[in-house]
Coordinates of C-alpha atoms in Angstrom, one line a residue:
X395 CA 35.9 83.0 74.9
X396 CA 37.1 80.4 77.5
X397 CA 37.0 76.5 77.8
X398 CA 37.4 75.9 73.9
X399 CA 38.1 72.5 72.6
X400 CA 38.1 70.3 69.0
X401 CA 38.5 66.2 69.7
X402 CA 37.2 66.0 65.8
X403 CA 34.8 63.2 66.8
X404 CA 32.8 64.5 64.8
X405 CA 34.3 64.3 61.2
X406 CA 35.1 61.4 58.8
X407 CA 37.8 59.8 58.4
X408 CA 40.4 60.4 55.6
X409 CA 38.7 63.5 55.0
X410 CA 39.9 66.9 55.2
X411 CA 39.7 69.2 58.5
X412 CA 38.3 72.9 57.1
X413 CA 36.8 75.8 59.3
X414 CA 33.4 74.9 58.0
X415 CA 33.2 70.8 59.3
X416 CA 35.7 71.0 62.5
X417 CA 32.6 71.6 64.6
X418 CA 29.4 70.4 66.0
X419 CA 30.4 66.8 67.2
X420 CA 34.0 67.5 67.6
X421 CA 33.7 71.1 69.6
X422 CA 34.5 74.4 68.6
X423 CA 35.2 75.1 65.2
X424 CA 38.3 76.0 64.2
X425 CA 38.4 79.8 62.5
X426 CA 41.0 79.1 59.9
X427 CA 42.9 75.8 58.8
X428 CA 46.7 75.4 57.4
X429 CA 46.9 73.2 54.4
X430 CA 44.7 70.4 52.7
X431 CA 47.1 68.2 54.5
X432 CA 45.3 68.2 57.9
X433 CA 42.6 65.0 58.1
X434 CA 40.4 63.2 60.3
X435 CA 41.9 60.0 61.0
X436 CA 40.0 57.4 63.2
X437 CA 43.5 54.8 63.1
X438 CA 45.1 56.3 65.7
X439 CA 42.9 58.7 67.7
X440 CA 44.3 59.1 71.7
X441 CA 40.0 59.9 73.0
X442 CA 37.1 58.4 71.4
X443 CA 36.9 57.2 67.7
X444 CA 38.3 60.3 65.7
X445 CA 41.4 62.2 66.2
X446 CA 43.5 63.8 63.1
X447 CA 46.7 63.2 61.3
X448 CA 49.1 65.2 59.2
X449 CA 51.1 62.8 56.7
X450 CA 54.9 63.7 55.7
X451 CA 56.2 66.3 53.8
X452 CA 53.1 68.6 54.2
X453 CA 51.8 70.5 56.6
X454 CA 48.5 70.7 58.8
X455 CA 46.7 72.6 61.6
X456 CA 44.1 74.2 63.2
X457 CA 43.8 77.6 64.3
X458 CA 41.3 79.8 66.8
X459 CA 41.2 83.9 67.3
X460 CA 40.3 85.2 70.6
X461 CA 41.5 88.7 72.5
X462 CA 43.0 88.3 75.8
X463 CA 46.4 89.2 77.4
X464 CA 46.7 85.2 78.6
X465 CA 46.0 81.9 77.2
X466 CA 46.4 78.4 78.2
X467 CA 46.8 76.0 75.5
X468 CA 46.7 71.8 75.2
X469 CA 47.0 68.9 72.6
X470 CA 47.7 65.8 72.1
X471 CA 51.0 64.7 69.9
X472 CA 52.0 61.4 68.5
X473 CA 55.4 61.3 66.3
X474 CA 55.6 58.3 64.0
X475 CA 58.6 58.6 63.0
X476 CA 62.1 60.9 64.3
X477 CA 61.9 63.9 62.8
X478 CA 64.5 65.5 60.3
X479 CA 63.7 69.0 60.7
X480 CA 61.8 71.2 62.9
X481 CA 58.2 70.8 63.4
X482 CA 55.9 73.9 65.0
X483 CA 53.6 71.8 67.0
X484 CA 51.7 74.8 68.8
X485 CA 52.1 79.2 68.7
X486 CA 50.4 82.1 69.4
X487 CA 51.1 84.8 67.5
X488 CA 49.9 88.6 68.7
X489 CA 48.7 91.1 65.3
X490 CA 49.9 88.3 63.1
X491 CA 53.6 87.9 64.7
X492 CA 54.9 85.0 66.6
X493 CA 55.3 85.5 70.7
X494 CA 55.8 82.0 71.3
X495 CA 56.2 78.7 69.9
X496 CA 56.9 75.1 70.9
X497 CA 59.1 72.9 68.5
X498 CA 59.7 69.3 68.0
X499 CA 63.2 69.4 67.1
X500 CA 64.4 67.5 64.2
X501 CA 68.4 67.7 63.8
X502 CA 70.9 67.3 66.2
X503 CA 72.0 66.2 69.2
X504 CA 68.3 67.7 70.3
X505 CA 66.1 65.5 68.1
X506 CA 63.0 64.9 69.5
X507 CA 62.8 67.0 72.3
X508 CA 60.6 70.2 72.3
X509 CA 62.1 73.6 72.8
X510 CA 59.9 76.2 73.8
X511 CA 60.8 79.9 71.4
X512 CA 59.6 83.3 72.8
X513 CA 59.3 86.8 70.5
X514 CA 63.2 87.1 70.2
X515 CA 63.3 84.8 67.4
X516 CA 64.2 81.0 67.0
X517 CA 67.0 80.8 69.1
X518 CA 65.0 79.1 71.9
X519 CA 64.3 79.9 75.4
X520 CA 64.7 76.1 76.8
X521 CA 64.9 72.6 75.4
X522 CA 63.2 70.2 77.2
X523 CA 65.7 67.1 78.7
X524 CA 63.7 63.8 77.4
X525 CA 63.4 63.3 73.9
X526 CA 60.0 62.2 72.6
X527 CA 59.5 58.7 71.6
X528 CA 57.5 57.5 68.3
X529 CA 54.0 56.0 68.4
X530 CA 53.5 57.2 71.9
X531 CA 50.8 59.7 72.8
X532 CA 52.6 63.1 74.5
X533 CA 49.8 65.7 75.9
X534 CA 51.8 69.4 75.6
X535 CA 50.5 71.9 78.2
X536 CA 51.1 75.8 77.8
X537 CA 50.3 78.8 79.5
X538 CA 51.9 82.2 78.5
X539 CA 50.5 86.1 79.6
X540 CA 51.5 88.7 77.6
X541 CA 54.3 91.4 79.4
X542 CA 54.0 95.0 79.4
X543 CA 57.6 95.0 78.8
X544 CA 59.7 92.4 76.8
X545 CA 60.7 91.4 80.4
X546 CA 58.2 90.7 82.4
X547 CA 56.1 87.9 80.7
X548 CA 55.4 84.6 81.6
X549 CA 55.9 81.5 79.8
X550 CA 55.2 77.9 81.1
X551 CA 55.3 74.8 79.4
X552 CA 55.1 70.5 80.7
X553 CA 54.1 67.8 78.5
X554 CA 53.1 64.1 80.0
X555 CA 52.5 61.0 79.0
X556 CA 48.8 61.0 77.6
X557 CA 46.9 61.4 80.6
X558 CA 49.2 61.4 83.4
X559 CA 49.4 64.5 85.4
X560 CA 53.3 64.0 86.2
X561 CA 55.3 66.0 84.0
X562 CA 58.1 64.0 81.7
X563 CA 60.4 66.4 82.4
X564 CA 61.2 69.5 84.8
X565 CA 58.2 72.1 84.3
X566 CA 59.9 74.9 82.6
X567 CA 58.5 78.5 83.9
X568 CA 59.8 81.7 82.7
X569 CA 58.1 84.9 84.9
X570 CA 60.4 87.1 82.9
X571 CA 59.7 86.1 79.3
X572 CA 60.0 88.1 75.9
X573 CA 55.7 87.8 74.9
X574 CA 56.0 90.9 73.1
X575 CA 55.5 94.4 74.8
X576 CA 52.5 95.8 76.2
X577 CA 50.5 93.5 73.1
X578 CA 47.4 91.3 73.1
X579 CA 46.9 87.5 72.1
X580 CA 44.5 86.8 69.8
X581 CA 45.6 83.7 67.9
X582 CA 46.3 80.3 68.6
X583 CA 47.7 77.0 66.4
X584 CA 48.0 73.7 66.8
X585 CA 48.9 70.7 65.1
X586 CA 52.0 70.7 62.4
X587 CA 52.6 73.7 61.2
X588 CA 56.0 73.0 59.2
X589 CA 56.0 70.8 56.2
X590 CA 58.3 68.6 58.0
X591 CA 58.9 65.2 56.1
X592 CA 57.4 62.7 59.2
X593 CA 53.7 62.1 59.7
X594 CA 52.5 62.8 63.3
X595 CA 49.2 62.4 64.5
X596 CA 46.4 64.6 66.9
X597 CA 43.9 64.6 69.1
X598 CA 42.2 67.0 71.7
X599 CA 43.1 70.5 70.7
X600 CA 41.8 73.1 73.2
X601 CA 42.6 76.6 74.4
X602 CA 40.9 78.9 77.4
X603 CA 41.7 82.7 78.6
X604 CA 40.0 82.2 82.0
X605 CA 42.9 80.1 83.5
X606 CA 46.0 81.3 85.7
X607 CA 47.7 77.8 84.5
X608 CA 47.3 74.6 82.4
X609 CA 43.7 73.0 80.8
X610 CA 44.8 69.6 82.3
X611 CA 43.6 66.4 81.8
X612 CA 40.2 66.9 81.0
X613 CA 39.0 70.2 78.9
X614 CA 35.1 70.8 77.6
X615 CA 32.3 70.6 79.7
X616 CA 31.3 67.2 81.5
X617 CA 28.8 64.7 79.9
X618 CA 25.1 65.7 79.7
X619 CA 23.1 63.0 81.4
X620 CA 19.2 62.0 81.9
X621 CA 18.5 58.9 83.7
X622 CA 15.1 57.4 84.6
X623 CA 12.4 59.1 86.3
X624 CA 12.1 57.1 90.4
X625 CA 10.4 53.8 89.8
X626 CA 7.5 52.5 91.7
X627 CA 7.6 48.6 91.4
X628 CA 5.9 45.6 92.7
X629 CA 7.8 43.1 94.7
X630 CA 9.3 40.7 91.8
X631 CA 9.5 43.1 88.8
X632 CA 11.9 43.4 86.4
X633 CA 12.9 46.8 85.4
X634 CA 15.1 48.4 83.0
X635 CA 16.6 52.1 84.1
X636 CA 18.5 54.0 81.2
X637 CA 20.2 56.8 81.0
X638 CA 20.8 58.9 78.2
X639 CA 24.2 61.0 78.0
X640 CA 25.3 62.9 75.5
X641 CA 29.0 65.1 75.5
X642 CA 29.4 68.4 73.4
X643 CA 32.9 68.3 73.5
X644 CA 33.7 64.8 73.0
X645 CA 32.2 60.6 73.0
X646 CA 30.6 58.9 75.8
X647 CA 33.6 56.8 76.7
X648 CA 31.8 54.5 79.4
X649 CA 28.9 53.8 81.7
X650 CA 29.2 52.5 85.4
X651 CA 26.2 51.4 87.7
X652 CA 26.2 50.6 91.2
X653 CA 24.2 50.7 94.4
X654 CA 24.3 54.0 96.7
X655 CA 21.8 52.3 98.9
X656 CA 21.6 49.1 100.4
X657 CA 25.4 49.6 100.9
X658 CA 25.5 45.7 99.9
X659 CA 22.9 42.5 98.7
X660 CA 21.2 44.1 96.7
X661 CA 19.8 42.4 93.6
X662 CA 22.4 41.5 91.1
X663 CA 22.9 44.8 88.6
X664 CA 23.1 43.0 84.7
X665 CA 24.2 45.5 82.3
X666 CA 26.2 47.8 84.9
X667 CA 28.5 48.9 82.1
X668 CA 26.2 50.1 79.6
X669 CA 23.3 52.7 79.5
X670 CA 20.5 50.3 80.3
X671 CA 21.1 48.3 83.5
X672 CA 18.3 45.9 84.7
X673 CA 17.4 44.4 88.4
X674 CA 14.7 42.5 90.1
X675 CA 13.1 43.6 92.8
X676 CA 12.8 41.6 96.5
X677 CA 10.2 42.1 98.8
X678 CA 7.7 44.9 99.1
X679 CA 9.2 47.7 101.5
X680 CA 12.6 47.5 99.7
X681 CA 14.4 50.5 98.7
X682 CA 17.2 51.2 95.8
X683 CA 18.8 53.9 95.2
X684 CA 21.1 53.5 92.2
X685 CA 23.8 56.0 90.3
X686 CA 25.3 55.7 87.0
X687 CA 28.7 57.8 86.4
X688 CA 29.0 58.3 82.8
X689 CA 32.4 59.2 81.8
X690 CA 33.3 60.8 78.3
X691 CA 36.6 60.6 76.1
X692 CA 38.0 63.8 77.6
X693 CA 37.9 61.9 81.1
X694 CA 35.1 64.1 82.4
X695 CA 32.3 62.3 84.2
X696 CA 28.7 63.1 85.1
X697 CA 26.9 61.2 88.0
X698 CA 23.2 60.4 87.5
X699 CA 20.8 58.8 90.5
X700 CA 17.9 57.4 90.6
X701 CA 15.7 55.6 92.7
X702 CA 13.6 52.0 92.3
X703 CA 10.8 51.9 95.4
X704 CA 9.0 48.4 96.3
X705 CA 6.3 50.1 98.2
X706 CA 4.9 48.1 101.6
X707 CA 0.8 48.8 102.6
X708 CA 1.5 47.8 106.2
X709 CA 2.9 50.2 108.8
X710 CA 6.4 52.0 107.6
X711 CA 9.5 51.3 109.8
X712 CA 13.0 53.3 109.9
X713 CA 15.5 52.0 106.5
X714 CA 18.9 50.5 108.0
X715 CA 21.7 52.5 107.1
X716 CA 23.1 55.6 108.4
X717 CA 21.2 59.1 109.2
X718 CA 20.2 61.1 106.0
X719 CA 20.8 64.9 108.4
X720 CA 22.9 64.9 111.7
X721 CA 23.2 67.6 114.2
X722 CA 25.3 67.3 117.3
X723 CA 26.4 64.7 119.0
X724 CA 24.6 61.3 118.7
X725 CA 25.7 57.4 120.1
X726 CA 25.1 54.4 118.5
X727 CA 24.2 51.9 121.4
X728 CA 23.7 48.3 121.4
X729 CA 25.7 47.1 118.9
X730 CA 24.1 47.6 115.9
X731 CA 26.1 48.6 113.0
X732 CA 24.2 52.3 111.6
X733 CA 21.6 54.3 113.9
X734 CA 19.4 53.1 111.3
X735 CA 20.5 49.8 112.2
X736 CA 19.1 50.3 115.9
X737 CA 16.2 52.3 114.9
X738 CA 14.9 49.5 112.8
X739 CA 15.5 46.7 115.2
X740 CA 12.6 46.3 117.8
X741 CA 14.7 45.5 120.3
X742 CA 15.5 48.0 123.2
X743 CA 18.8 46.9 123.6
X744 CA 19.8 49.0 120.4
X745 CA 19.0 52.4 120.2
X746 CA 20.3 55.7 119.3
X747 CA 21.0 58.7 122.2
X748 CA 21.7 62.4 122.2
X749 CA 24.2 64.0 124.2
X750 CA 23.7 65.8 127.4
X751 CA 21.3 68.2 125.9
X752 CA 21.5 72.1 126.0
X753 CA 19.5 74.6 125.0
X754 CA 21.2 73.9 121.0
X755 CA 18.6 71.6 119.5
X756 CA 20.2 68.3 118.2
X757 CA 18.7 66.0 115.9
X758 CA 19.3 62.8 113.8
X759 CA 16.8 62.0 110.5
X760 CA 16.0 58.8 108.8
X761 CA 14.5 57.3 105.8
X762 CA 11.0 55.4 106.0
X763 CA 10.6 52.6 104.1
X764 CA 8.3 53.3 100.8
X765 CA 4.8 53.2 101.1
X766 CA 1.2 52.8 99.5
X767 CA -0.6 56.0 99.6
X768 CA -3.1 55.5 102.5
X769 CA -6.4 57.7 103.8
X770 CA -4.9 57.3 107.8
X771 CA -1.5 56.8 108.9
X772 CA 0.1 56.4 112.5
X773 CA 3.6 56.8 113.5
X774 CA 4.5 54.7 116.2
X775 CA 7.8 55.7 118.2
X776 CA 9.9 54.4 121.3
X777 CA 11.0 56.7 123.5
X778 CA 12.7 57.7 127.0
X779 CA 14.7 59.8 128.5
X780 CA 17.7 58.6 130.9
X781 CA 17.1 61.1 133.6
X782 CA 14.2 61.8 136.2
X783 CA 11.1 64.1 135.4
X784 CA 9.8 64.8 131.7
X785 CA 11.1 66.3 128.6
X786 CA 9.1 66.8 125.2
X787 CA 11.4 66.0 122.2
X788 CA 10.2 67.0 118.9
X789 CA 9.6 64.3 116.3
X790 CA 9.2 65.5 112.7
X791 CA 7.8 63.8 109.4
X792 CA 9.6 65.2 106.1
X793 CA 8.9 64.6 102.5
X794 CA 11.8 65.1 100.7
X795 CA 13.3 68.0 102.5
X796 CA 10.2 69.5 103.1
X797 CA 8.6 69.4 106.9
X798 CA 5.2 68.5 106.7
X799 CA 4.5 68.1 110.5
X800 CA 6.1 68.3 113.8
X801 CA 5.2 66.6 117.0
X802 CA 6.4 67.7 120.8
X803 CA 5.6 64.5 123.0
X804 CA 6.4 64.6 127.0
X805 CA 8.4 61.8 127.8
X806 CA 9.7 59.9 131.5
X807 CA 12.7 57.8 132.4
X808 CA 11.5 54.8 131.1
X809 CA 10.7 53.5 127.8
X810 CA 7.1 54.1 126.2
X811 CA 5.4 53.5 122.8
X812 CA 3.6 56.9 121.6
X813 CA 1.5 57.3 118.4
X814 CA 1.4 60.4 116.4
X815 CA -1.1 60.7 113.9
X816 CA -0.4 63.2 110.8
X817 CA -2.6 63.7 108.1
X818 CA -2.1 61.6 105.0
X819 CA -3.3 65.0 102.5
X820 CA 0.0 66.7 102.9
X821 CA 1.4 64.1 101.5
X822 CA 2.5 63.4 97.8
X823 CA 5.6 61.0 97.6
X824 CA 5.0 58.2 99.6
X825 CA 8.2 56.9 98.8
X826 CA 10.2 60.0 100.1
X827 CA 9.4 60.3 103.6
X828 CA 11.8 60.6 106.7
X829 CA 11.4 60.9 110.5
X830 CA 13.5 63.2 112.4
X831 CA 14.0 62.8 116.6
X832 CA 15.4 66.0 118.2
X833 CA 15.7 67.6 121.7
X834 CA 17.0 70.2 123.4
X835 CA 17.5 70.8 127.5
X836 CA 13.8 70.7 129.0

């Protein structure tokens, strides 16, 4: 099993963590749990609203079985108070026997840094520099592959501040580690597994054997997200778009709305923070295409988009903005600030051009302003071509990505206004239409 994680967001608080209520909202159950002294504890969770505590003088923890000759393992780690004696914060053990270990160290000249143990025993393979501090969030990172010999394993271990992804101290790696010989993982614990005297809390346990180094940040899959369905709207409306997100592996942490398209002035977003936002809409013709990025506890984020359409009845023209597809070589001329710019100006002073054309077709598309569904529609472009004799460019309609018809229209050396007629029945989405110019060498 890969990409396992518990963020106990799903528990209560105070109460104790067991096998059977460590899933469903908080992740992946746990398989076994260490002592009545491990609780949900929503006072000082590190992601969402729930994390988990083990109080002084007990122990706590939470443990998964899996089968697999590597492992990468995470968790969050908060000391309250400087230890007094050693505290087993996460092992993996191999038919029931300890291959490695990381310790908070309680005594000494070392208290409060980790040390890092392999199979040989408790002697400790490498103590970290930095000693940890209390009431501060550390996230421990491990990755360790079993050896065929007691020589030629692999241990590596970093722990960060929270979220930060620069190690505290010098990544310790070990490609010749003592992981047992020729044996297979199959069980991993976190959280406090000596009955040390100092409470520490929890959050964000997670292990996965797919990995060829550390989880990371972010572990569990991203958010689930449903936004609104495209909106047809009148000029003047007020509308309401949602989404709905959901995370299986952790909380919705936040919601942030903001225009894809128009690039700027668009109507003023209220709400842009939460799962509803609302707008206005302008004049009929007007396009929106909005995205909401919903982000959960565990940092992971889903991006949602939808569209709100102010459909015109009169005759469509080319959206501003850049093309939607480009291929080869095409110049912006005149001035104007997109090719969509210059397509949708009248004037003839700013247009788009190809290249020098060759016998590789080259072709730029752009979005049409929404429209009412009508019985007959023309399509009126401006064309020339800046050498002598004729050519016949292609210009295509799309809905969506779909082509629904093609034109080839014989054009001179000076500009002209053609009109290609297309039948309205192939069409469904009204709102979703582009129109494509592309040549090659006559």
């Amino acid at each position: 099993m890969t990409n396992v994680t518990n963020n106990f967001e799903g528990g209560t608080s105070g109460v104790a963590i067991t096998a059977g209520n460590s899933g469903g909202g908080s992740g992946s159950a746990f398989d076994s749990v260490g002592s009545t002294g491990f609780k949900y504890d929503s006072a000082s969770a590190f992601q969402g609203s729930m994390g988990a505590v083990v109080a002084g003088g007990v122990g706590g923890y939470g443990s998964w079985l899996f089968s697999s000759t590597k492992c990468s393992a995470k968790m969050y780690f908060k000391p309250d108070a400087t230890a007094t004696s050693d505290t087993h914060l996460m092992r993996i053990h191999s038919g029931g026997t300890r291959v490695f270990s990381v310790h908070l160290v309680g005594s000494g000249v070392n208290s409060g840094k980790l040390r890092v143990d392999d199979a040989s025993g408790t002697g400790g393979v490498n103590t970290f520099a930095t000693a940890c501090g209390n009431g501060t969030y550390y996230r421990l990172e491990a990755y360790v592959v079993a050896g065929s010999t007691a020589t030629n394993g692999t241990i590596k271990v970093a722990y960060y501040l929270g979220n930060s992804t620069t190690p505290l101290d010098t990544v310790y790696v070990n490609n010749a580690a003592n992981v047992g010989t020729g044996l297979t993982l199959d069980q991993v614990i976190e959280g406090k597994y000596s009955a040390s005297a100092e409470q520490i809390h929890f959050d964000a346990f997670a292990y996965d054997t797919s990995l060829s180094d550390f989880i990371g940040v972010s572990s569990g899959p991203p958010p689930t997200v449903t936004i609104s369905a495209n909106w047809n709207a009148a000029p003047g409306t007020y509308i309401t778009p949602s989404v709905t997100a959901s995370s299986s592996s952790s909380t919705i942490a936040s919601y942030a709305w903001s225009y894809v398209y128009p690039a700027s002035g668009g109507p003023t977003l209220t709400g842009a923070t939460t799962n509803t936002v609302s707008l206005t809409t302008g004049s009929a013709g007007d396009l929106y295409v909005l995205q909401c990025v919903v982000t959960d506890a565990n940092g992971q984020s889903t991006t949602a988009t939808t569209e709100v359409r102010v459909p015109t009845s009169g005759d469509a023209t080319v959206l501003p903005g850049a093309p939607t597809a480009n291929v080869g070589s095409w110049a912006n001329v005149g001035g104007a600030a997109t090719p969509g710019d210059a397509m949708s100006d009248s004037s003839d002073t700013t247009f788009i051009e190809s290249a020098v054309l060759t016998s590789t077709e080259t072709s730029e598309r752009f979005r049409l302003q929404p429209m009412t569904a009508r019985s007959t529609f023309n399509l009126t472009v401006r064309l020339e071509t800046d050498t002598s004799g004729s050519t016949s460019p292609k210009v295509r309609l799309f809905e969506g990505t779909t082509q629904r018809q093609q034109w080839s229209q014989a054009i001179t050396n000076s500009w002209g206004d053609y009109v290609l007629a297309f039948t309205p029945s192939t069409i469904s989405d009204w709102g979703n239409l582009y129109v494509e110019f592309a040549a090659t060498s006559p």
